[in-house]
Short mmCIF file of C-alpha atoms in Angstrom, two decimals:
data_model
loop_
_atom_site.label_atom_id
_atom_site.label_comp_id
_atom_site.label_asym_id
_atom_site.label_seq_id
_atom_site.Cartn_x
_atom_site.Cartn_y
_atom_site.Cartn_z
CA MET I 1 -0.21 -0.05 -0.14
CA LYS I 2 1.40 3.52 -0.65
CA ARG I 3 1.87 5.48 1.90
CA ARG I 4 -0.18 8.91 2.31
CA GLU I 5 1.38 12.40 3.30
CA VAL I 6 -0.04 14.56 5.73
CA SER I 7 -1.09 18.16 5.46
CA LEU I 8 1.70 20.91 5.88
CA GLY I 9 -2.24 22.61 6.91
CA LEU I 10 -1.50 21.57 10.69
CA MET I 11 1.64 23.52 11.11
CA ALA I 12 0.89 26.23 9.18
CA LEU I 13 -2.25 26.83 11.50
CA GLY I 14 0.40 25.79 14.43
CA LEU I 15 -1.81 23.09 15.41
CA SER I 16 1.34 20.30 15.60
CA GLY I 17 2.52 21.51 19.22
CA PHE I 18 -1.15 21.05 20.47
CA VAL I 19 -1.66 17.57 19.21
CA ARG I 20 -0.87 14.84 20.99
CA ARG I 21 1.57 12.44 19.60
CA SER I 22 1.18 8.88 18.80
CA VAL I 23 4.72 7.80 19.01
CA ALA I 24 6.29 9.61 22.17
CA GLN I 25 9.24 11.18 23.43
CA ASP I 26 8.79 13.71 25.93
CA ARG I 27 5.45 13.07 27.15
CA ALA I 28 3.21 9.96 26.71
CA SER I 29 1.05 9.37 23.34
CA PHE I 30 -1.92 7.94 25.61
CA ALA I 31 -2.53 6.23 22.61
CA ASP I 32 -4.17 8.82 20.47
CA LEU I 33 -6.65 8.69 17.61
CA LEU I 34 -3.95 10.37 15.44
CA SER I 35 -1.07 8.94 13.92
CA PRO I 36 2.72 10.43 13.42
CA GLU I 37 1.82 10.89 9.76
CA GLU I 38 -1.29 13.17 10.53
CA THR I 39 0.26 15.37 13.34
CA GLY I 40 3.63 15.77 11.48
CA TYR I 41 5.84 13.94 13.56
CA ALA I 42 8.31 11.06 13.23
CA ASP I 43 6.83 7.17 12.51
CA PHE I 44 10.14 5.94 13.83
CA SER I 45 9.31 2.14 14.64
CA GLN I 46 6.98 1.96 11.48
CA ILE I 47 4.18 0.67 13.62
CA TRP I 48 1.46 2.72 11.76
CA GLU I 49 -0.24 2.23 8.91
CA PRO I 50 -3.12 4.00 6.87
CA GLN I 51 -6.62 1.79 6.74
CA PRO I 52 -7.37 1.27 3.01
CA GLY I 53 -9.15 4.14 0.99
CA THR I 54 -8.05 6.54 3.89
CA THR I 55 -7.63 10.07 2.11
CA ILE I 56 -4.92 12.42 3.68
CA VAL I 57 -4.27 15.96 1.92
CA GLN I 58 -0.45 15.76 0.58
CA VAL I 59 1.99 17.87 1.74
CA ALA I 60 3.10 20.46 -1.00
CA ALA I 61 6.38 20.58 -2.25
CA ALA I 62 9.21 22.02 -0.69
CA PRO I 63 10.87 25.00 -2.49
CA ASP I 64 14.70 24.19 -3.37
CA LEU I 65 17.02 25.54 -1.38
CA PRO I 66 19.12 28.41 -2.81
CA VAL I 67 21.70 27.48 -5.79
CA GLY I 68 25.35 26.60 -4.38
CA SER I 69 23.78 25.40 -1.05
CA ALA I 70 24.93 22.12 -1.47
CA ALA I 71 28.61 23.15 -1.81
CA LYS I 72 28.78 25.77 0.86
CA PHE I 73 27.43 23.91 3.64
CA SER I 74 29.41 20.79 2.43
CA THR I 75 32.07 21.67 4.56
CA VAL I 76 33.20 19.17 7.52
CA MET I 77 32.33 20.06 11.30
CA SER I 78 35.11 19.68 13.71
CA GLY I 79 32.95 19.64 16.93
CA ALA I 80 30.10 21.82 18.53
CA ALA I 81 31.81 25.25 18.12
CA ASP I 82 32.43 24.83 14.63
CA CYS I 83 28.84 24.26 14.35
CA ASP I 84 27.88 26.87 16.00
CA GLY I 85 30.30 29.21 14.30
CA LEU I 86 28.03 29.01 11.44
CA PHE I 87 25.44 31.24 13.13
CA GLY I 88 27.47 34.14 14.38
CA SER I 89 28.47 35.18 17.80
CA ALA I 90 24.89 34.28 18.69
CA GLY I 91 25.47 30.39 18.33
CA PHE I 92 22.62 28.40 16.68
CA ILE I 93 20.50 27.64 19.49
CA ASN I 94 19.57 31.76 19.90
CA TRP I 95 19.85 32.23 16.18
CA PHE I 96 17.20 29.57 15.42
CA ASN I 97 14.66 31.19 18.32
CA ASP I 98 15.72 35.01 17.14
CA THR I 99 15.59 34.18 13.35
CA VAL I 100 13.26 31.19 12.40
CA ALA I 101 11.63 30.05 14.97
CA ASN I 102 7.52 30.07 14.37
CA LYS I 103 8.05 31.30 11.41
CA GLY I 104 7.21 29.66 7.52
CA ALA I 105 7.75 25.66 7.82
CA TRP I 106 9.02 26.17 11.52
CA LYS I 107 5.35 27.59 13.06
CA GLY I 108 4.71 26.58 16.51
CA LYS I 109 8.68 25.14 16.85
CA ARG I 110 11.44 26.54 18.96
CA ILE I 111 14.32 24.92 20.50
CA SER I 112 14.17 24.69 24.45
CA GLY I 113 17.28 22.57 24.68
CA THR I 114 20.51 23.82 26.61
CA ARG I 115 23.81 25.01 25.11
CA ALA I 116 25.50 22.30 27.64
CA ASP I 117 23.75 19.36 25.96
CA PHE I 118 24.46 20.82 22.46
CA ASP I 119 27.80 21.32 23.15
CA ALA I 120 28.44 17.62 24.73
CA PHE I 121 26.05 15.94 22.16
CA TRP I 122 27.95 17.28 18.89
CA ASP I 123 31.29 17.41 20.39
CA ARG I 124 30.97 13.41 20.70
CA PHE I 125 28.70 12.69 17.39
CA VAL I 126 31.44 14.44 15.51
CA ALA I 127 34.38 13.10 17.62
CA ASP I 128 32.97 9.28 16.96
CA ALA I 129 32.13 10.06 13.45
CA GLY I 130 33.94 7.58 10.74
CA ALA I 131 35.37 8.44 7.40
CA ARG I 132 32.12 7.89 5.68
CA ASP I 133 30.21 9.54 8.21
CA GLN I 134 31.59 13.17 9.23
CA VAL I 135 29.19 15.97 10.04
CA THR I 136 29.05 18.46 7.39
CA ALA I 137 27.01 21.62 8.02
CA MET I 138 24.37 20.62 6.07
CA ARG I 139 24.17 17.13 7.93
CA PHE I 140 24.40 19.12 10.93
CA MET I 141 21.28 21.37 9.96
CA ALA I 142 19.00 18.39 9.00
CA TYR I 143 19.50 16.47 11.90
CA MET I 144 18.90 19.44 13.94
CA ALA I 145 15.46 20.29 11.88
CA VAL I 146 14.61 16.58 13.15
CA PHE I 147 15.84 17.17 16.38
CA THR I 148 13.72 20.69 16.92
CA ASN I 149 10.54 19.01 15.39
CA GLU I 150 11.08 15.63 17.33
CA VAL I 151 11.90 16.87 21.07
CA GLY I 152 12.28 20.60 20.89
CA GLY I 153 15.87 20.42 20.21
CA GLN I 154 16.80 18.96 23.41
CA LEU I 155 19.68 16.64 23.05
CA GLN I 156 19.10 14.04 25.89
CA SER I 157 17.46 10.62 25.44
CA ARG I 158 13.99 9.88 25.44
CA SER I 159 12.13 7.22 26.19
CA GLU I 160 9.24 5.89 24.80
CA LEU I 161 6.16 6.53 26.89
CA PHE I 162 2.77 4.40 27.28
CA GLY I 163 -0.61 5.43 27.39
CA SER I 164 -4.12 6.05 29.70
CA PRO I 165 -7.03 5.63 27.94
CA PRO I 166 -9.98 3.32 28.55
CA ASP I 167 -9.12 0.78 26.02
CA HIS I 168 -5.15 0.24 25.84
CA PRO I 169 -3.83 1.69 29.33
CA GLY I 170 -0.22 2.23 30.80
CA ILE I 171 2.07 -0.61 28.98
CA SER I 172 -1.22 -2.46 27.34
CA TYR I 173 -0.78 -0.22 24.27
CA LEU I 174 2.63 -0.81 23.42
CA PHE I 175 1.54 -4.78 23.58
CA ASP I 176 -1.56 -4.45 21.59
CA ALA I 177 -2.34 -4.06 17.99
CA ILE I 178 -5.03 -1.10 17.91
CA PRO I 179 -7.30 -1.25 14.34
CA ALA I 180 -8.38 1.33 12.67
CA ASP I 181 -12.15 2.62 13.31
CA GLY I 182 -12.65 4.00 10.17
CA VAL I 183 -14.07 7.15 11.74
CA LYS I 184 -11.72 8.75 13.98
CA ARG I 185 -8.65 6.46 14.05
CA LYS I 186 -7.87 6.07 10.42
CA PHE I 187 -4.30 4.12 11.05
CA ASN I 188 -3.74 0.51 12.45
CA LYS I 189 -1.06 0.53 15.15
CA ALA I 190 0.90 -2.63 15.11
CA SER I 191 1.87 -4.38 18.42
CA TYR I 192 5.64 -4.55 19.62
CA ASN I 193 5.02 -7.73 21.28
CA LYS I 194 3.92 -9.74 17.92
CA HIS I 195 5.01 -8.16 14.45
CA LYS I 196 4.70 -9.29 11.15
CA ASN I 197 8.55 -8.67 10.70
CA LEU I 198 9.62 -10.80 13.78
CA GLN I 199 12.04 -7.49 15.20
CA ASN I 200 10.64 -8.56 18.96
CA LEU I 201 10.50 -11.85 20.57
CA PRO I 202 7.22 -12.33 21.97
CA ALA I 203 6.49 -12.53 25.88
CA GLY I 204 5.34 -15.87 25.89
CA LYS I 205 8.18 -16.91 24.10
CA LEU I 206 10.55 -15.00 27.05
CA PHE I 207 8.83 -16.57 29.57
CA ASN I 208 9.70 -20.08 28.66
CA ASP I 209 13.31 -18.93 27.68
CA ASP I 210 16.05 -20.88 29.97
CA VAL I 211 18.41 -17.56 29.60
CA PHE I 212 15.56 -14.61 30.20
CA LEU I 213 14.03 -16.86 33.26
CA LYS I 214 17.91 -16.63 34.89
CA ALA I 215 18.70 -13.05 34.31
CA HIS I 216 14.93 -11.94 35.29
CA GLY I 217 13.36 -14.97 36.86
CA ASP I 218 13.52 -13.02 40.66
CA LEU I 219 11.45 -10.35 39.61
CA ALA I 220 7.72 -9.56 40.58
CA LEU I 221 5.29 -11.57 38.78
CA SER I 222 7.92 -14.38 37.85
CA SER I 223 5.86 -17.25 39.94
CA ASN I 224 2.71 -16.66 37.73
CA LEU I 225 4.56 -16.24 34.37
CA ALA I 226 7.51 -18.62 33.90
CA ARG I 227 6.95 -21.45 31.89
CA THR I 228 3.35 -20.00 31.26
CA SER I 229 1.64 -21.99 28.05
CA ASN I 230 -1.20 -18.93 28.19
CA ASP I 231 -0.91 -18.40 24.74
CA VAL I 232 -2.19 -14.54 25.33
CA TRP I 233 1.23 -13.65 26.00
CA LEU I 234 2.54 -14.93 22.21
CA GLY I 235 -0.41 -12.22 20.74
CA THR I 236 -1.50 -8.64 20.26
CA ASP I 237 -3.93 -8.28 23.05
CA TYR I 238 -2.83 -7.50 27.06
CA PRO I 239 -4.56 -9.08 29.57
CA LYS I 240 -5.40 -6.34 31.27
CA GLU I 241 -7.67 -7.47 33.07
CA ASP I 242 -5.50 -10.52 34.97
CA TYR I 243 -2.61 -8.18 34.88
CA PRO I 244 -0.98 -4.74 36.02
CA THR I 245 -0.73 -1.76 33.50
CA ASN I 246 0.77 0.87 34.98
CA GLY I 247 4.62 0.39 34.21
CA ARG I 248 6.01 0.57 37.86
CA PRO I 249 8.49 -2.05 38.34
CA ASP I 250 7.26 -3.37 41.51
CA ASP I 251 3.69 -4.09 40.26
CA CYS I 252 4.53 -5.14 36.74
CA GLY I 253 8.29 -6.72 37.53
CA ILE I 254 9.38 -9.36 35.11
CA ILE I 255 6.55 -8.31 32.44
CA LEU I 256 8.97 -5.47 31.69
CA GLU I 257 11.87 -7.13 30.73
CA THR I 258 10.26 -8.62 27.93
CA ASP I 259 10.79 -7.34 24.19
CA PHE I 260 7.49 -5.17 24.04
CA PHE I 261 8.47 -2.61 26.61
CA LYS I 262 12.42 -3.10 27.15
CA PHE I 263 12.83 -2.57 23.45
CA ARG I 264 10.47 0.56 22.87
CA GLY I 265 11.59 3.52 21.73
CA ARG I 266 14.84 5.48 22.99
CA GLY I 267 17.18 8.28 21.95
CA LEU I 268 16.44 11.17 19.40
CA ILE I 269 15.87 9.31 16.63
CA GLN I 270 13.87 6.27 18.69
CA THR I 271 15.63 3.51 18.82
CA THR I 272 12.64 0.72 18.96
CA TRP I 273 12.63 -3.54 18.41
CA ARG I 274 15.26 -6.23 19.71
CA SER I 275 16.70 -5.88 15.92
CA ASN I 276 18.12 -2.78 16.50
CA TYR I 277 19.49 -2.77 19.95
CA ARG I 278 21.37 -5.51 18.99
CA GLY I 279 23.28 -3.29 16.74
CA LEU I 280 23.91 -1.29 19.87
CA VAL I 281 25.40 -4.47 21.57
CA ARG I 282 27.77 -5.00 19.19
CA PHE I 283 28.85 -1.15 19.60
CA VAL I 284 29.13 -1.28 23.02
CA GLN I 285 31.02 -4.73 22.70
CA GLY I 286 33.45 -3.65 20.57
CA TYR I 287 33.82 -0.02 21.99
CA GLU I 288 37.52 1.68 22.12
CA GLY I 289 36.70 5.14 23.11
CA ASP I 290 37.00 7.11 26.36
CA ASP I 291 33.51 6.92 27.57
CA ALA I 292 33.92 5.18 30.75
CA LEU I 293 30.15 4.05 31.29
CA VAL I 294 30.75 2.42 28.02
CA ARG I 295 33.68 0.78 29.23
CA SER I 296 31.98 -0.84 32.25
CA PHE I 297 28.97 -2.27 30.23
CA ARG I 298 31.83 -3.25 27.61
CA THR I 299 33.39 -5.17 30.25
CA ARG I 300 29.88 -6.58 31.69
CA TRP I 301 29.24 -7.59 28.11
CA ARG I 302 32.54 -9.21 26.18
CA GLY I 303 32.17 -12.35 24.40
CA LEU I 304 28.83 -12.77 24.91
CA ASP I 305 25.98 -13.49 21.63
CA PRO I 306 24.62 -10.15 21.17
CA ASP I 307 21.16 -11.65 21.38
CA GLU I 308 22.05 -13.05 24.52
CA VAL I 309 22.68 -9.57 25.97
CA CYS I 310 19.66 -8.46 24.51
CA THR I 311 17.54 -11.26 26.30
CA THR I 312 19.57 -10.53 29.81
CA SER I 313 19.98 -7.07 29.61
CA THR I 314 17.75 -4.51 31.92
CA ASN I 315 15.27 -1.85 31.43
CA ALA I 316 17.58 0.16 33.52
CA ASP I 317 20.78 -1.26 31.83
CA TRP I 318 19.35 0.28 28.36
CA ASP I 319 18.28 3.91 30.26
CA THR I 320 21.74 4.20 31.81
CA LEU I 321 23.74 4.09 28.56
CA PHE I 322 21.09 6.24 26.28
CA GLY I 323 20.94 8.72 29.71
CA ASP I 324 24.91 8.78 29.55
CA ALA I 325 26.46 12.34 30.02
CA GLY I 326 28.97 11.29 27.62
CA LYS I 327 26.22 10.77 24.75
CA ALA I 328 28.18 7.81 23.25
CA VAL I 329 25.15 5.67 22.94
CA LEU I 330 22.82 8.62 22.08
CA GLY I 331 25.08 9.61 19.10
CA GLN I 332 25.81 5.84 17.95
CA ALA I 333 21.88 4.95 17.70
CA ILE I 334 21.92 7.65 15.07
CA ARG I 335 24.29 6.18 13.08
CA GLU I 336 22.76 2.52 13.62
CA HIS I 337 19.65 3.89 12.33
CA SER I 338 21.44 5.25 9.18
CA LYS I 339 23.64 2.12 8.18
CA SER I 340 21.06 -0.06 5.97
CA THR I 341 20.42 3.12 3.93
CA HIS I 342 22.76 5.75 4.39
CA TYR I 343 20.55 8.46 4.18
CA ASN I 344 22.74 10.87 6.08
CA ARG I 345 24.96 11.27 3.05
CA LEU I 346 23.86 14.24 1.82
CA ALA I 347 25.29 15.56 -1.56
CA ASP I 348 27.30 18.40 -2.12
CA ASP I 349 25.42 18.85 -5.73
CA ASP I 350 22.30 21.25 -5.29
CA SER I 351 20.60 18.70 -8.20
CA ILE I 352 20.86 15.81 -5.76
CA LEU I 353 20.27 17.58 -2.60
CA ASN I 354 16.83 19.44 -4.06
CA GLY I 355 16.07 15.72 -5.52
CA LYS I 356 14.15 12.75 -3.87
CA GLY I 357 17.04 10.19 -4.39
CA ILE I 358 20.01 9.07 -2.74
CA GLY I 359 22.27 12.39 -1.20
CA SER I 360 18.91 14.28 -1.08
CA LEU I 361 16.63 15.81 2.29
CA ILE I 362 13.59 14.31 1.17
CA ARG I 363 14.99 11.00 0.96
CA MET I 364 16.48 11.89 4.13
CA GLY I 365 13.90 13.28 5.90
CA ARG I 366 11.59 9.56 4.44
CA SER I 367 13.81 7.28 6.05
CA ILE I 368 13.85 9.15 9.49
CA GLY I 369 10.03 9.51 9.71
CA GLY I 370 8.66 6.88 7.75
CA TYR I 371 6.57 8.78 5.12
CA ALA I 372 7.07 10.84 2.18
CA GLY I 373 5.39 14.14 3.87
CA TYR I 374 8.11 14.07 6.52
CA GLY I 375 10.62 14.30 3.73
CA GLU I 376 9.10 17.49 2.20
CA LEU I 377 8.84 19.03 5.82
CA LEU I 378 12.48 18.24 6.63
CA LYS I 379 13.85 19.93 2.93
CA HIS I 380 11.43 22.78 3.40
CA ARG I 381 12.58 23.26 7.55
CA VAL I 382 16.58 23.27 6.13
CA GLY I 383 15.67 25.55 3.23
CA ASP I 384 14.38 27.91 5.57
CA ILE I 385 17.69 28.03 8.09
CA VAL I 386 19.72 27.91 4.65
CA ARG I 387 17.87 31.18 3.01
CA ALA I 388 17.70 33.14 6.38
CA LEU I 389 21.83 32.77 6.72
#
């Protein structure tokens, strides 16, 4: 099925900042009726699909960036100070808020992040970039456009939260498949417990896994769920009448260490699914940098199979790694997200950068956001920054 595009009308009217999100970074989505595609946010986990016949107004084509922009902003950055220097003595955050915030394609958007987080993140991200992933001025602006849209430019880790509606309360929202109703809810939401692409292991399989039970078998509810044969834990409808949904470890215990909850979205480009966390395990196991926290996890995980680490690791482990002040894993998660398609390698040729193929802003946005309209929006917003410079 071809994806539909979300209308820019929401952003133009300044409504996007008031529409509750369906994939959360800084606050819970509460299982809203609107999908990310309908609100202008990214569908990082790719769990939303429009119901057949759904019609959504297409995003207007973004204007091209000025002639010469691709080459002009192909300079490789050496760190946060270089990135800031592009915007004069004010620096990026102040320049953005004074110059383009709440205008044009940036209607309803401004940066609330701190200079300390900006410096820490971009110094680390630039330093850890390989030869093929060097941070150019254009790549910096594109990523900051995404981060500003999703988390207000706050360069700290965010974990995907969960809902509190009557039908899908708390963690059941992550577990459940939620169908469109054809009236208010026009998109189907897939389950994190059982997905067609088999990117997570279902809770029912883990409750019968020796490695999992050895690691987590002393947690609350283990006596009820270890070796369970109840097929509900292999499905897409959380047994909320029988088990807690509040997400508190003391109540939900072993349930929270299964994939549907543990591998929910984290970070600036929400890393979701066991299959993606596995790449971060390999990064930690091979880490040679100076981040003391990551090195301590390297010692713990050395020599283990990455899938075994995924099974035995805890929510607390991943919250700690993503929240590390050194920001090594926070940055690596972004590189992992781009590995399969290299969407972050933006062209230094205007015709390619302004196009829709490899090396274009539209492709980068589409790859991050999960739908075509996000690509047009990213191009428009980066263009507004470039034109203001």
